[in-house]
């Protein structure tokens, strides 16, 4: 058996380097695959387009946005990761998901060629939030799993709640008319 300092952490070389976007939430850096992002917008540009929703069961989702006949649920990344409250400046609209993510800023893009499996210290929800770790410029950065921001069950719950709230507004409008 090899001493601990001679054991190597298992890594997985990627066939081709993967381009990721390095982003920051509450002074913590994360990475997400660049091809999982459809659009990056300033929160100021979405101010009029965002609809507020009340979801006590999912406090990380407070808004929806409409883009091309699709409703996206806006997840506050700070609340999602359990980080201190910040004032997000950007929203990442994710590709092939109905999720948008509020972040503080984008650091830059980078190519990663090797990823490392999550250590056993990552337990519970964290295992669905992150897909692996990457080593970039002397930093170990978690690479987020885009589907980890909202599960399919959470999206279904939000759809039902949003539909019920819209029906309630229509009913109240009909009563007032």
mmCIF file of C-alpha atoms in Angstrom:
data_model
loop_
_atom_site.group_PDB
_atom_site.id
_atom_site.type_symbol
_atom_site.label_atom_id
_atom_site.label_comp_id
_atom_site.label_asym_id
_atom_site.label_seq_id
_atom_site.Cartn_x
_atom_site.Cartn_y
_atom_site.Cartn_z
ATOM 1 C CA UNK A 1 0.000 0.000 0.000
ATOM 2 C CA UNK A 2 1.293 3.438 -0.909
ATOM 3 C CA UNK A 3 1.630 6.207 1.665
ATOM 4 C CA UNK A 4 -1.036 8.906 1.440
ATOM 5 C CA UNK A 5 1.286 11.426 -0.185
ATOM 6 C CA UNK A 6 2.120 9.004 -3.030
ATOM 7 C CA UNK A 7 -1.499 8.146 -3.867
ATOM 8 C CA UNK A 8 -2.844 10.135 -6.746
ATOM 9 C CA UNK A 9 -6.352 11.511 -6.811
ATOM 10 C CA UNK A 10 -8.202 9.805 -9.645
ATOM 11 C CA UNK A 11 -8.882 12.185 -12.470
ATOM 12 C CA UNK A 12 -10.552 11.850 -15.784
ATOM 13 C CA UNK A 13 -8.995 13.317 -18.884
ATOM 14 C CA UNK A 14 -11.598 14.736 -21.202
ATOM 15 C CA UNK A 15 -11.373 13.754 -24.875
ATOM 16 C CA UNK A 16 -11.242 17.414 -25.812
ATOM 17 C CA UNK A 17 -10.928 20.349 -23.467
ATOM 18 C CA UNK A 18 -14.311 21.596 -22.280
ATOM 19 C CA UNK A 19 -15.042 25.310 -22.335
ATOM 20 C CA UNK A 20 -16.572 26.542 -19.096
ATOM 21 C CA UNK A 21 -17.792 29.878 -17.832
ATOM 22 C CA UNK A 22 -16.303 30.830 -14.477
ATOM 23 C CA UNK A 23 -18.833 32.800 -12.451
ATOM 24 C CA UNK A 24 -18.962 34.245 -8.959
ATOM 25 C CA UNK A 25 -21.676 34.176 -6.316
ATOM 26 C CA UNK A 26 -20.966 35.744 -2.898
ATOM 27 C CA UNK A 27 -17.195 35.693 -3.519
ATOM 28 C CA UNK A 28 -17.271 31.962 -4.387
ATOM 29 C CA UNK A 29 -16.212 30.845 -7.853
ATOM 30 C CA UNK A 30 -18.058 28.157 -9.793
ATOM 31 C CA UNK A 31 -17.829 26.793 -13.325
ATOM 32 C CA UNK A 32 -20.582 25.764 -15.725
ATOM 33 C CA UNK A 33 -20.244 24.250 -19.183
ATOM 34 C CA UNK A 34 -20.427 27.074 -21.720
ATOM 35 C CA UNK A 35 -22.635 25.010 -24.024
ATOM 36 C CA UNK A 36 -25.276 24.729 -21.282
ATOM 37 C CA UNK A 37 -25.871 28.506 -21.375
ATOM 38 C CA UNK A 38 -28.315 29.874 -23.919
ATOM 39 C CA UNK A 39 -28.060 33.537 -23.022
ATOM 40 C CA UNK A 40 -26.468 35.887 -20.490
ATOM 41 C CA UNK A 41 -28.408 39.013 -19.576
ATOM 42 C CA UNK A 42 -28.052 41.882 -17.160
ATOM 43 C CA UNK A 43 -30.668 41.847 -14.417
ATOM 44 C CA UNK A 44 -31.392 45.478 -15.355
ATOM 45 C CA UNK A 45 -32.406 44.424 -18.878
ATOM 46 C CA UNK A 46 -34.916 41.927 -17.451
ATOM 47 C CA UNK A 47 -36.441 44.228 -14.835
ATOM 48 C CA UNK A 48 -39.650 44.810 -16.775
ATOM 49 C CA UNK A 49 -39.866 41.275 -18.136
ATOM 50 C CA UNK A 50 -39.610 39.421 -14.813
ATOM 51 C CA UNK A 51 -42.780 38.378 -13.014
ATOM 52 C CA UNK A 52 -42.657 37.970 -9.262
ATOM 53 C CA UNK A 53 -44.007 34.755 -7.789
ATOM 54 C CA UNK A 54 -44.475 33.705 -4.190
ATOM 55 C CA UNK A 55 -43.179 30.218 -3.445
ATOM 56 C CA UNK A 56 -42.698 29.588 0.268
ATOM 57 C CA UNK A 57 -41.662 25.972 -0.443
ATOM 58 C CA UNK A 58 -38.942 27.114 -2.878
ATOM 59 C CA UNK A 59 -37.634 30.477 -1.643
ATOM 60 C CA UNK A 60 -34.725 30.326 -4.094
ATOM 61 C CA UNK A 61 -37.254 30.980 -6.919
ATOM 62 C CA UNK A 62 -38.904 34.410 -6.723
ATOM 63 C CA UNK A 63 -39.357 35.310 -10.398
ATOM 64 C CA UNK A 64 -40.202 33.972 -13.822
ATOM 65 C CA UNK A 65 -39.195 35.364 -17.181
ATOM 66 C CA UNK A 66 -40.771 34.755 -20.570
ATOM 67 C CA UNK A 67 -38.464 34.137 -23.512
ATOM 68 C CA UNK A 68 -39.851 32.954 -26.832
ATOM 69 C CA UNK A 69 -43.087 31.420 -25.466
ATOM 70 C CA UNK A 70 -41.216 29.632 -22.679
ATOM 71 C CA UNK A 71 -41.405 30.381 -18.990
ATOM 72 C CA UNK A 72 -38.093 30.201 -17.151
ATOM 73 C CA UNK A 73 -37.920 29.951 -13.377
ATOM 74 C CA UNK A 74 -35.243 32.251 -11.981
ATOM 75 C CA UNK A 75 -33.113 30.618 -9.271
ATOM 76 C CA UNK A 76 -31.087 32.812 -6.945
ATOM 77 C CA UNK A 77 -27.728 30.977 -6.944
ATOM 78 C CA UNK A 78 -26.747 32.426 -3.564
ATOM 79 C CA UNK A 79 -29.843 30.983 -1.912
ATOM 80 C CA UNK A 80 -29.455 27.730 -3.831
ATOM 81 C CA UNK A 81 -25.891 27.214 -2.577
ATOM 82 C CA UNK A 82 -26.627 28.558 0.926
ATOM 83 C CA UNK A 83 -24.313 31.558 0.517
ATOM 84 C CA UNK A 84 -24.690 35.077 1.952
ATOM 85 C CA UNK A 85 -27.217 37.350 0.267
ATOM 86 C CA UNK A 86 -25.785 39.495 -2.529
ATOM 87 C CA UNK A 87 -27.181 41.703 -5.247
ATOM 88 C CA UNK A 88 -26.952 39.614 -8.445
ATOM 89 C CA UNK A 89 -26.091 41.569 -11.584
ATOM 90 C CA UNK A 90 -26.468 38.863 -14.241
ATOM 91 C CA UNK A 91 -28.824 36.054 -15.155
ATOM 92 C CA UNK A 92 -27.749 32.919 -17.008
ATOM 93 C CA UNK A 93 -30.580 31.477 -19.089
ATOM 94 C CA UNK A 94 -29.833 27.790 -19.385
ATOM 95 C CA UNK A 95 -30.151 25.838 -22.622
ATOM 96 C CA UNK A 96 -32.700 22.981 -22.835
ATOM 97 C CA UNK A 97 -33.961 23.705 -19.311
ATOM 98 C CA UNK A 98 -36.600 26.063 -18.005
ATOM 99 C CA UNK A 99 -34.147 27.516 -15.528
ATOM 100 C CA UNK A 100 -32.388 30.860 -15.316
ATOM 101 C CA UNK A 101 -29.778 31.538 -12.626
ATOM 102 C CA UNK A 102 -28.994 34.824 -10.876
ATOM 103 C CA UNK A 103 -25.258 35.332 -10.350
ATOM 104 C CA UNK A 104 -23.046 38.196 -9.207
ATOM 105 C CA UNK A 105 -20.585 38.311 -12.087
ATOM 106 C CA UNK A 106 -18.742 36.342 -14.739
ATOM 107 C CA UNK A 107 -15.035 36.027 -14.139
ATOM 108 C CA UNK A 108 -14.077 34.655 -17.574
ATOM 109 C CA UNK A 109 -14.180 31.605 -19.822
ATOM 110 C CA UNK A 110 -11.639 28.807 -19.496
ATOM 111 C CA UNK A 111 -10.846 25.438 -21.020
ATOM 112 C CA UNK A 112 -10.555 22.460 -18.696
ATOM 113 C CA UNK A 113 -9.006 19.221 -19.863
ATOM 114 C CA UNK A 114 -9.076 17.213 -16.642
ATOM 115 C CA UNK A 115 -11.859 16.861 -14.108
ATOM 116 C CA UNK A 116 -11.835 15.243 -10.692
ATOM 117 C CA UNK A 117 -14.679 13.293 -9.085
ATOM 118 C CA UNK A 118 -16.440 14.841 -6.118
ATOM 119 C CA UNK A 119 -14.799 13.896 -2.825
ATOM 120 C CA UNK A 120 -16.860 11.937 -0.308
ATOM 121 C CA UNK A 121 -17.096 15.127 1.782
ATOM 122 C CA UNK A 122 -19.721 16.290 -0.722
ATOM 123 C CA UNK A 123 -22.922 14.741 0.595
ATOM 124 C CA UNK A 124 -26.659 15.142 0.160
ATOM 125 C CA UNK A 125 -27.863 17.815 -2.228
ATOM 126 C CA UNK A 126 -24.316 18.866 -3.083
ATOM 127 C CA UNK A 127 -23.877 15.674 -5.086
ATOM 128 C CA UNK A 128 -26.690 16.790 -7.417
ATOM 129 C CA UNK A 129 -25.515 20.410 -7.543
ATOM 130 C CA UNK A 130 -22.021 19.621 -8.821
ATOM 131 C CA UNK A 131 -20.862 17.174 -11.454
ATOM 132 C CA UNK A 132 -17.119 17.328 -10.720
ATOM 133 C CA UNK A 133 -14.219 19.540 -9.661
ATOM 134 C CA UNK A 134 -11.778 21.308 -11.963
ATOM 135 C CA UNK A 135 -8.356 22.776 -11.328
ATOM 136 C CA UNK A 136 -7.986 26.225 -12.925
ATOM 137 C CA UNK A 137 -5.153 28.664 -12.203
ATOM 138 C CA UNK A 138 -4.226 27.090 -8.852
ATOM 139 C CA UNK A 139 -7.860 26.989 -7.734
ATOM 140 C CA UNK A 140 -10.126 23.999 -7.260
ATOM 141 C CA UNK A 141 -13.514 25.004 -8.658
ATOM 142 C CA UNK A 142 -16.773 23.048 -8.498
ATOM 143 C CA UNK A 143 -18.343 22.495 -11.923
ATOM 144 C CA UNK A 144 -22.092 22.830 -11.500
ATOM 145 C CA UNK A 145 -24.636 20.422 -12.911
ATOM 146 C CA UNK A 146 -27.194 22.620 -14.774
ATOM 147 C CA UNK A 147 -30.060 20.249 -13.859
ATOM 148 C CA UNK A 148 -29.079 20.601 -10.207
ATOM 149 C CA UNK A 149 -30.562 24.095 -9.878
ATOM 150 C CA UNK A 150 -34.153 22.803 -10.205
ATOM 151 C CA UNK A 151 -35.213 19.175 -10.176
ATOM 152 C CA UNK A 152 -37.973 17.946 -12.496
ATOM 153 C CA UNK A 153 -40.264 17.671 -9.446
ATOM 154 C CA UNK A 154 -39.531 21.273 -8.448
ATOM 155 C CA UNK A 155 -40.334 22.488 -11.984
ATOM 156 C CA UNK A 156 -43.622 20.557 -11.921
ATOM 157 C CA UNK A 157 -44.458 22.054 -8.520
ATOM 158 C CA UNK A 158 -43.690 25.557 -9.828
ATOM 159 C CA UNK A 159 -45.810 24.932 -12.956
ATOM 160 C CA UNK A 160 -48.790 23.892 -10.823
ATOM 161 C CA UNK A 161 -48.384 26.836 -8.445
ATOM 162 C CA UNK A 162 -47.964 29.341 -11.296
ATOM 163 C CA UNK A 163 -51.021 27.964 -13.093
ATOM 164 C CA UNK A 164 -53.090 28.110 -9.882
ATOM 165 C CA UNK A 165 -51.999 31.712 -9.236
ATOM 166 C CA UNK A 166 -52.910 32.707 -12.818
ATOM 167 C CA UNK A 167 -56.351 31.083 -12.438
ATOM 168 C CA UNK A 168 -56.851 32.928 -9.154
ATOM 169 C CA UNK A 169 -55.945 36.277 -10.789
ATOM 170 C CA UNK A 170 -58.374 35.580 -13.651
ATOM 171 C CA UNK A 171 -61.125 34.712 -11.188
ATOM 172 C CA UNK A 172 -60.492 37.865 -9.175
ATOM 173 C CA UNK A 173 -60.518 39.922 -12.400
ATOM 174 C CA UNK A 174 -63.855 38.396 -13.464
ATOM 175 C CA UNK A 175 -65.410 39.135 -10.056
ATOM 176 C CA UNK A 176 -64.273 42.787 -10.177
ATOM 177 C CA UNK A 177 -65.606 43.271 -13.715
#
